[in-house]
Amino acid sequence: EAGVTQSPTHLIKTRGQQATLRCSPISGHTSVYWYQQALGLGLQFLLWYDEGEERNRGNFPPRFSGRQFPNYSSELNVNALELEDSALYLCASNLAGGPNIQYFGAGTRLSVL
Amino acid sequence: EDKVVQSPLSLVVHEGDTVTLNCSYEVTNFRSLLWYKQEKKAPTFLFMLTSSGIEKKSGRLSSILDKKELFSILNITATQTGDSAIYLCAVEAVGGGADGLTFGKGTHLIIQP
């Protein structure tokens, strides 16, 4: 069974540009979570999508946004990139209604120059 | 605000040693505590703990939760170089995925041959 897949693996952008990151959850999982892992800060919760709807967001500015598609895959968009957005962005999925064990993808490393 | 503190932040031991990693937390309406192992990028699930005093075990790894004192420990016996990784502790509040998981900064464990 395929795990959570994320693309691209690496992304290099310049300040002010937009970045789009993609995530495909484990088959059968309807919930998708996005986290930012910046150096020295640990994983910070960004967004939660379930059944196509944004259910909650963490303490991040509105230029971090996303969506979930009918096949439960998800996109994270970061507008007006800033240098401090450089981080590993991890996507996780879980089975709605079950214990909240989140399964993670390998992440997208975003570098903002 | 929910808070998870892991200690030590880094640890270097020799192969064969036993290690104990600590995780303390402050969370409103605690539901569960999870341990993950992050070797390169994707954190992989180790344990979920919900009840105090019940040890979860998988091979050389074990973990226990103390809900009164608000902490958990992860033990690794007879360590091997393949155990080198960042070990992440996360807590979940009641409400399921509403706030994602709150992660500690992790313990960077290095096993020397």
PDB file of C-alpha atoms in Angstrom:
ATOM      1  CA  GLU A   1       0.000   0.000   0.000  1.00  0.00           C
ATOM      2  CA  ALA A   2       1.402   3.391  -0.978  1.00  0.00           C
ATOM      3  CA  GLY A   3       2.112   5.818   1.814  1.00  0.00           C
ATOM      4  CA  VAL A   4       1.650   9.569   1.808  1.00  0.00           C
ATOM      5  CA  THR A   5       3.380  11.072  -1.207  1.00  0.00           C
ATOM      6  CA  GLN A   6       4.514  14.652  -1.588  1.00  0.00           C
ATOM      7  CA  SER A   7       5.882  16.619  -4.514  1.00  0.00           C
ATOM      8  CA  PRO A   8       8.166  18.187  -5.366  1.00  0.00           C
ATOM      9  CA  THR A   9      10.963  16.933  -3.123  1.00  0.00           C
ATOM     10  CA  HIS A  10      12.785  20.243  -3.314  1.00  0.00           C
ATOM     11  CA  LEU A  11      11.614  23.683  -4.363  1.00  0.00           C
ATOM     12  CA  ILE A  12      13.715  26.793  -4.727  1.00  0.00           C
ATOM     13  CA  LYS A  13      12.003  30.151  -4.993  1.00  0.00           C
ATOM     14  CA  THR A  14      12.916  33.782  -4.559  1.00  0.00           C
ATOM     15  CA  ARG A  15      11.375  36.208  -2.123  1.00  0.00           C
ATOM     16  CA  GLY A  16       7.951  37.443  -3.226  1.00  0.00           C
ATOM     17  CA  GLN A  17       7.177  34.447  -5.440  1.00  0.00           C
ATOM     18  CA  GLN A  18       4.476  31.861  -4.861  1.00  0.00           C
ATOM     19  CA  ALA A  19       5.034  28.183  -4.055  1.00  0.00           C
ATOM     20  CA  THR A  20       2.656  25.264  -4.560  1.00  0.00           C
ATOM     21  CA  LEU A  21       3.221  21.985  -2.731  1.00  0.00           C
ATOM     22  CA  ARG A  22       1.241  18.821  -3.322  1.00  0.00           C
ATOM     23  CA  CYS A  23       0.234  15.849  -1.188  1.00  0.00           C
ATOM     24  CA  SER A  24      -1.547  12.555  -1.851  1.00  0.00           C
ATOM     25  CA  PRO A  25      -2.839  10.802   1.262  1.00  0.00           C
ATOM     26  CA  ILE A  26      -2.893   7.099   1.957  1.00  0.00           C
ATOM     27  CA  SER A  27      -5.738   5.446   0.077  1.00  0.00           C
ATOM     28  CA  GLY A  28      -8.884   5.549   2.187  1.00  0.00           C
ATOM     29  CA  HIS A  29      -7.713   8.476   4.325  1.00  0.00           C
ATOM     30  CA  THR A  30      -9.884  11.575   4.034  1.00  0.00           C
ATOM     31  CA  SER A  31      -8.069  13.936   6.398  1.00  0.00           C
ATOM     32  CA  VAL A  32      -4.910  15.778   5.400  1.00  0.00           C
ATOM     33  CA  TYR A  33      -2.730  17.876   7.698  1.00  0.00           C
ATOM     34  CA  TRP A  34       0.069  20.259   6.778  1.00  0.00           C
ATOM     35  CA  TYR A  35       2.987  21.071   9.075  1.00  0.00           C
ATOM     36  CA  GLN A  36       5.996  23.348   8.790  1.00  0.00           C
ATOM     37  CA  GLN A  37       9.296  22.099  10.216  1.00  0.00           C
ATOM     38  CA  ALA A  38      11.718  24.997  10.385  1.00  0.00           C
ATOM     39  CA  LEU A  39      15.192  24.604  11.806  1.00  0.00           C
ATOM     40  CA  GLY A  40      15.122  24.635  15.598  1.00  0.00           C
ATOM     41  CA  LEU A  41      11.358  25.054  15.851  1.00  0.00           C
ATOM     42  CA  GLY A  42       9.929  21.568  15.575  1.00  0.00           C
ATOM     43  CA  LEU A  43       6.779  20.753  13.631  1.00  0.00           C
ATOM     44  CA  GLN A  44       4.210  23.547  13.613  1.00  0.00           C
ATOM     45  CA  PHE A  45       0.601  22.802  12.625  1.00  0.00           C
ATOM     46  CA  LEU A  46      -0.475  24.733   9.527  1.00  0.00           C
ATOM     47  CA  LEU A  47      -3.771  23.433   8.131  1.00  0.00           C
ATOM     48  CA  TRP A  48      -6.254  20.588   8.404  1.00  0.00           C
ATOM     49  CA  TYR A  49      -8.517  19.471   5.569  1.00  0.00           C
ATOM     50  CA  ASP A  50     -11.230  16.854   5.750  1.00  0.00           C
ATOM     51  CA  GLU A  51     -13.779  15.880   3.126  1.00  0.00           C
ATOM     52  CA  GLY A  52     -12.753  18.785   0.938  1.00  0.00           C
ATOM     53  CA  GLU A  53     -13.184  21.457   3.596  1.00  0.00           C
ATOM     54  CA  GLU A  54     -10.647  23.443   5.595  1.00  0.00           C
ATOM     55  CA  ARG A  55     -11.422  22.456   9.198  1.00  0.00           C
ATOM     56  CA  ASN A  56      -8.817  24.451  11.041  1.00  0.00           C
ATOM     57  CA  ARG A  57      -5.603  26.369  10.645  1.00  0.00           C
ATOM     58  CA  GLY A  58      -2.651  27.038  12.900  1.00  0.00           C
ATOM     59  CA  ASN A  59      -1.115  30.353  13.820  1.00  0.00           C
ATOM     60  CA  PHE A  60       0.111  31.281  10.329  1.00  0.00           C
ATOM     61  CA  PRO A  61      -0.702  34.313   8.166  1.00  0.00           C
ATOM     62  CA  PRO A  62      -3.355  34.136   5.412  1.00  0.00           C
ATOM     63  CA  ARG A  63      -0.708  33.902   2.689  1.00  0.00           C
ATOM     64  CA  PHE A  64      -0.525  30.235   3.686  1.00  0.00           C
ATOM     65  CA  SER A  65      -3.554  28.602   2.116  1.00  0.00           C
ATOM     66  CA  GLY A  66      -4.557  25.420   0.418  1.00  0.00           C
ATOM     67  CA  ARG A  67      -7.311  23.167  -0.719  1.00  0.00           C
ATOM     68  CA  GLN A  68      -8.361  19.549  -0.829  1.00  0.00           C
ATOM     69  CA  PHE A  69      -9.588  17.951  -4.003  1.00  0.00           C
ATOM     70  CA  PRO A  70     -12.411  15.395  -4.443  1.00  0.00           C
ATOM     71  CA  ASN A  71      -9.841  12.576  -4.499  1.00  0.00           C
ATOM     72  CA  TYR A  72      -8.603  13.844  -1.077  1.00  0.00           C
ATOM     73  CA  SER A  73      -5.242  15.001  -2.389  1.00  0.00           C
ATOM     74  CA  SER A  74      -4.248  18.446  -1.229  1.00  0.00           C
ATOM     75  CA  GLU A  75      -2.295  21.505  -2.230  1.00  0.00           C
ATOM     76  CA  LEU A  76      -0.533  24.004  -0.001  1.00  0.00           C
ATOM     77  CA  ASN A  77       0.037  27.444  -1.471  1.00  0.00           C
ATOM     78  CA  VAL A  78       2.383  29.992   0.005  1.00  0.00           C
ATOM     79  CA  ASN A  79       2.107  33.477  -1.478  1.00  0.00           C
ATOM     80  CA  ALA A  80       4.521  36.404  -1.217  1.00  0.00           C
ATOM     81  CA  LEU A  81       7.330  34.148  -0.014  1.00  0.00           C
ATOM     82  CA  GLU A  82       9.593  35.413   2.728  1.00  0.00           C
ATOM     83  CA  LEU A  83      13.048  34.152   3.650  1.00  0.00           C
ATOM     84  CA  GLU A  84      11.728  32.688   6.905  1.00  0.00           C
ATOM     85  CA  ASP A  85       9.347  30.438   4.967  1.00  0.00           C
ATOM     86  CA  SER A  86      12.350  28.240   4.172  1.00  0.00           C
ATOM     87  CA  ALA A  87      11.553  24.939   5.866  1.00  0.00           C
ATOM     88  CA  LEU A  88      10.522  21.335   5.385  1.00  0.00           C
ATOM     89  CA  TYR A  89       6.783  21.128   4.730  1.00  0.00           C
ATOM     90  CA  LEU A  90       5.274  17.848   5.833  1.00  0.00           C
ATOM     91  CA  CYS A  91       1.901  16.464   4.929  1.00  0.00           C
ATOM     92  CA  ALA A  92       0.148  13.793   6.979  1.00  0.00           C
ATOM     93  CA  SER A  93      -3.068  11.849   6.587  1.00  0.00           C
ATOM     94  CA  ASN A  94      -5.267   9.815   8.880  1.00  0.00           C
ATOM     95  CA  LEU A  95      -8.450   7.834   8.851  1.00  0.00           C
ATOM     96  CA  ALA A  96     -11.340  10.057   9.885  1.00  0.00           C
ATOM     97  CA  GLY A  97     -13.207   8.751  12.899  1.00  0.00           C
ATOM     98  CA  GLY A  98     -10.334   6.581  14.058  1.00  0.00           C
ATOM     99  CA  PRO A  99      -7.510   7.339  16.504  1.00  0.00           C
ATOM    100  CA  ASN A 100      -5.584  10.406  15.399  1.00  0.00           C
ATOM    101  CA  ILE A 101      -2.493   8.521  14.231  1.00  0.00           C
ATOM    102  CA  GLN A 102      -1.108  10.685  11.475  1.00  0.00           C
ATOM    103  CA  TYR A 103       1.060   9.152   8.772  1.00  0.00           C
ATOM    104  CA  PHE A 104       3.587  11.468   7.213  1.00  0.00           C
ATOM    105  CA  GLY A 105       5.051  11.950   3.787  1.00  0.00           C
ATOM    106  CA  ALA A 106       8.717  12.675   3.167  1.00  0.00           C
ATOM    107  CA  GLY A 107       8.086  16.384   2.811  1.00  0.00           C
ATOM    108  CA  THR A 108       8.960  19.189   0.436  1.00  0.00           C
ATOM    109  CA  ARG A 109      12.077  21.183   1.235  1.00  0.00           C
ATOM    110  CA  LEU A 110      11.306  24.805   0.331  1.00  0.00           C
ATOM    111  CA  SER A 111      14.214  27.182   0.049  1.00  0.00           C
ATOM    112  CA  VAL A 112      13.498  30.888  -0.357  1.00  0.00           C
ATOM    113  CA  LEU A 113      16.434  32.933  -1.639  1.00  0.00           C
TER     114      LEU A 113
ATOM    115  CA  GLU B   1      -1.476  27.274  24.692  1.00  0.00           C
ATOM    116  CA  ASP B   2      -0.579  23.592  24.461  1.00  0.00           C
ATOM    117  CA  LYS B   3       3.081  22.852  25.094  1.00  0.00           C
ATOM    118  CA  VAL B   4       5.364  19.828  24.692  1.00  0.00           C
ATOM    119  CA  VAL B   5       8.928  19.797  26.020  1.00  0.00           C
ATOM    120  CA  GLN B   6      11.374  17.044  25.185  1.00  0.00           C
ATOM    121  CA  SER B   7      14.663  16.314  26.875  1.00  0.00           C
ATOM    122  CA  PRO B   8      17.449  15.962  26.251  1.00  0.00           C
ATOM    123  CA  LEU B   9      17.557  17.830  22.936  1.00  0.00           C
ATOM    124  CA  SER B  10      20.487  15.708  21.834  1.00  0.00           C
ATOM    125  CA  LEU B  11      22.132  12.555  23.094  1.00  0.00           C
ATOM    126  CA  VAL B  12      25.175  10.601  21.956  1.00  0.00           C
ATOM    127  CA  VAL B  13      25.634   7.041  23.226  1.00  0.00           C
ATOM    128  CA  HIS B  14      27.459   3.894  22.200  1.00  0.00           C
ATOM    129  CA  GLU B  15      25.905   0.908  20.522  1.00  0.00           C
ATOM    130  CA  GLY B  16      24.449  -1.446  23.096  1.00  0.00           C
ATOM    131  CA  ASP B  17      23.595   1.267  25.607  1.00  0.00           C
ATOM    132  CA  THR B  18      20.060   1.832  26.909  1.00  0.00           C
ATOM    133  CA  VAL B  19      18.565   5.285  26.486  1.00  0.00           C
ATOM    134  CA  THR B  20      15.573   7.052  28.011  1.00  0.00           C
ATOM    135  CA  LEU B  21      13.980   9.976  26.225  1.00  0.00           C
ATOM    136  CA  ASN B  22      11.645  12.306  28.082  1.00  0.00           C
ATOM    137  CA  CYS B  23       8.533  14.195  27.078  1.00  0.00           C
ATOM    138  CA  SER B  24       6.523  16.477  29.347  1.00  0.00           C
ATOM    139  CA  TYR B  25       3.379  18.282  28.290  1.00  0.00           C
ATOM    140  CA  GLU B  26       0.793  20.859  29.184  1.00  0.00           C
ATOM    141  CA  VAL B  27      -2.382  20.512  27.175  1.00  0.00           C
ATOM    142  CA  THR B  28      -5.983  21.439  27.688  1.00  0.00           C
ATOM    143  CA  ASN B  29      -8.210  18.368  27.449  1.00  0.00           C
ATOM    144  CA  PHE B  30      -5.519  15.758  26.802  1.00  0.00           C
ATOM    145  CA  ARG B  31      -6.532  12.883  24.576  1.00  0.00           C
ATOM    146  CA  SER B  32      -3.385  11.019  23.543  1.00  0.00           C
ATOM    147  CA  LEU B  33       0.391  11.200  23.285  1.00  0.00           C
ATOM    148  CA  LEU B  34       2.281   9.930  20.262  1.00  0.00           C
ATOM    149  CA  TRP B  35       5.927   9.102  19.585  1.00  0.00           C
ATOM    150  CA  TYR B  36       7.464   9.313  16.121  1.00  0.00           C
ATOM    151  CA  LYS B  37      10.918   8.510  14.731  1.00  0.00           C
ATOM    152  CA  GLN B  38      12.289  10.880  12.070  1.00  0.00           C
ATOM    153  CA  GLU B  39      15.340   9.502  10.292  1.00  0.00           C
ATOM    154  CA  LYS B  40      15.638  11.618   7.172  1.00  0.00           C
ATOM    155  CA  LYS B  41      12.406  13.391   6.451  1.00  0.00           C
ATOM    156  CA  ALA B  42       9.195  11.424   7.043  1.00  0.00           C
ATOM    157  CA  PRO B  43       8.369  10.908  10.722  1.00  0.00           C
ATOM    158  CA  THR B  44       7.263   7.310  11.228  1.00  0.00           C
ATOM    159  CA  PHE B  45       4.749   6.364  13.906  1.00  0.00           C
ATOM    160  CA  LEU B  46       5.989   4.419  16.923  1.00  0.00           C
ATOM    161  CA  PHE B  47       3.395   4.512  19.712  1.00  0.00           C
ATOM    162  CA  MET B  48       0.140   6.092  20.758  1.00  0.00           C
ATOM    163  CA  LEU B  49      -0.545   6.262  24.506  1.00  0.00           C
ATOM    164  CA  THR B  50      -3.846   7.172  26.045  1.00  0.00           C
ATOM    165  CA  SER B  51      -3.933   5.454  29.424  1.00  0.00           C
ATOM    166  CA  SER B  52      -1.654   6.025  32.370  1.00  0.00           C
ATOM    167  CA  GLY B  53       0.667   3.265  33.495  1.00  0.00           C
ATOM    168  CA  ILE B  54       0.198   0.927  30.551  1.00  0.00           C
ATOM    169  CA  GLU B  55       3.456   0.197  28.769  1.00  0.00           C
ATOM    170  CA  LYS B  56       3.494  -0.055  25.009  1.00  0.00           C
ATOM    171  CA  LYS B  57       6.268  -2.233  23.621  1.00  0.00           C
ATOM    172  CA  SER B  58       7.672  -2.978  20.198  1.00  0.00           C
ATOM    173  CA  GLY B  59      10.879  -4.955  20.088  1.00  0.00           C
ATOM    174  CA  ARG B  60      13.576  -2.980  21.869  1.00  0.00           C
ATOM    175  CA  LEU B  61      11.403   0.126  22.164  1.00  0.00           C
ATOM    176  CA  SER B  62       8.915   0.767  24.929  1.00  0.00           C
ATOM    177  CA  SER B  63       6.979   3.737  26.191  1.00  0.00           C
ATOM    178  CA  ILE B  64       4.825   4.642  29.154  1.00  0.00           C
ATOM    179  CA  LEU B  65       2.585   7.547  30.045  1.00  0.00           C
ATOM    180  CA  ASP B  66       1.996   9.215  33.408  1.00  0.00           C
ATOM    181  CA  LYS B  67      -1.131  11.361  33.134  1.00  0.00           C
ATOM    182  CA  LYS B  68      -0.873  12.568  36.718  1.00  0.00           C
ATOM    183  CA  GLU B  69       2.636  13.956  36.313  1.00  0.00           C
ATOM    184  CA  LEU B  70       2.051  14.846  32.639  1.00  0.00           C
ATOM    185  CA  PHE B  71       4.978  13.072  31.052  1.00  0.00           C
ATOM    186  CA  SER B  72       5.994  10.126  28.974  1.00  0.00           C
ATOM    187  CA  ILE B  73       9.259   8.271  28.456  1.00  0.00           C
ATOM    188  CA  LEU B  74      10.545   6.330  25.487  1.00  0.00           C
ATOM    189  CA  ASN B  75      13.097   3.627  26.268  1.00  0.00           C
ATOM    190  CA  ILE B  76      15.377   1.996  23.753  1.00  0.00           C
ATOM    191  CA  THR B  77      17.403  -0.973  24.966  1.00  0.00           C
ATOM    192  CA  ALA B  78      20.478  -2.510  23.298  1.00  0.00           C
ATOM    193  CA  THR B  79      20.725   0.434  20.930  1.00  0.00           C
ATOM    194  CA  GLN B  80      21.922  -0.031  17.360  1.00  0.00           C
ATOM    195  CA  THR B  81      23.292   2.478  14.855  1.00  0.00           C
ATOM    196  CA  GLY B  82      19.984   2.242  13.008  1.00  0.00           C
ATOM    197  CA  ASP B  83      18.286   3.819  16.015  1.00  0.00           C
ATOM    198  CA  SER B  84      20.051   7.094  15.231  1.00  0.00           C
ATOM    199  CA  ALA B  85      17.256   9.568  14.465  1.00  0.00           C
ATOM    200  CA  ILE B  86      15.232  12.440  15.835  1.00  0.00           C
ATOM    201  CA  TYR B  87      12.521  11.179  18.185  1.00  0.00           C
ATOM    202  CA  LEU B  88       9.428  13.349  18.269  1.00  0.00           C
ATOM    203  CA  CYS B  89       6.770  13.477  20.937  1.00  0.00           C
ATOM    204  CA  ALA B  90       3.337  14.912  20.140  1.00  0.00           C
ATOM    205  CA  VAL B  91       0.118  15.399  22.057  1.00  0.00           C
ATOM    206  CA  GLU B  92      -3.439  15.463  20.852  1.00  0.00           C
ATOM    207  CA  ALA B  93      -6.218  17.369  22.578  1.00  0.00           C
ATOM    208  CA  VAL B  94      -9.854  16.349  22.677  1.00  0.00           C
ATOM    209  CA  GLY B  95     -11.468  17.552  19.510  1.00  0.00           C
ATOM    210  CA  GLY B  96      -9.407  15.203  17.419  1.00  0.00           C
ATOM    211  CA  GLY B  97      -7.644  16.849  14.542  1.00  0.00           C
ATOM    212  CA  ALA B  98      -9.000  20.314  15.236  1.00  0.00           C
ATOM    213  CA  ASP B  99      -5.639  21.666  16.272  1.00  0.00           C
ATOM    214  CA  GLY B 100      -3.437  19.113  14.648  1.00  0.00           C
ATOM    215  CA  LEU B 101      -0.854  17.540  16.875  1.00  0.00           C
ATOM    216  CA  THR B 102       1.364  19.670  19.103  1.00  0.00           C
ATOM    217  CA  PHE B 103       4.959  18.523  18.740  1.00  0.00           C
ATOM    218  CA  GLY B 104       8.022  18.942  20.881  1.00  0.00           C
ATOM    219  CA  LYS B 105      11.300  19.960  19.282  1.00  0.00           C
ATOM    220  CA  GLY B 106      12.550  16.394  19.350  1.00  0.00           C
ATOM    221  CA  THR B 107      15.521  14.531  20.777  1.00  0.00           C
ATOM    222  CA  HIS B 108      18.373  14.008  18.329  1.00  0.00           C
ATOM    223  CA  LEU B 109      19.798  10.593  19.203  1.00  0.00           C
ATOM    224  CA  ILE B 110      23.157   9.502  17.815  1.00  0.00           C
ATOM    225  CA  ILE B 111      24.349   5.942  18.322  1.00  0.00           C
ATOM    226  CA  GLN B 112      28.093   5.512  17.871  1.00  0.00           C
ATOM    227  CA  PRO B 113      29.432   2.098  16.828  1.00  0.00           C
TER     228      PRO B 113
END
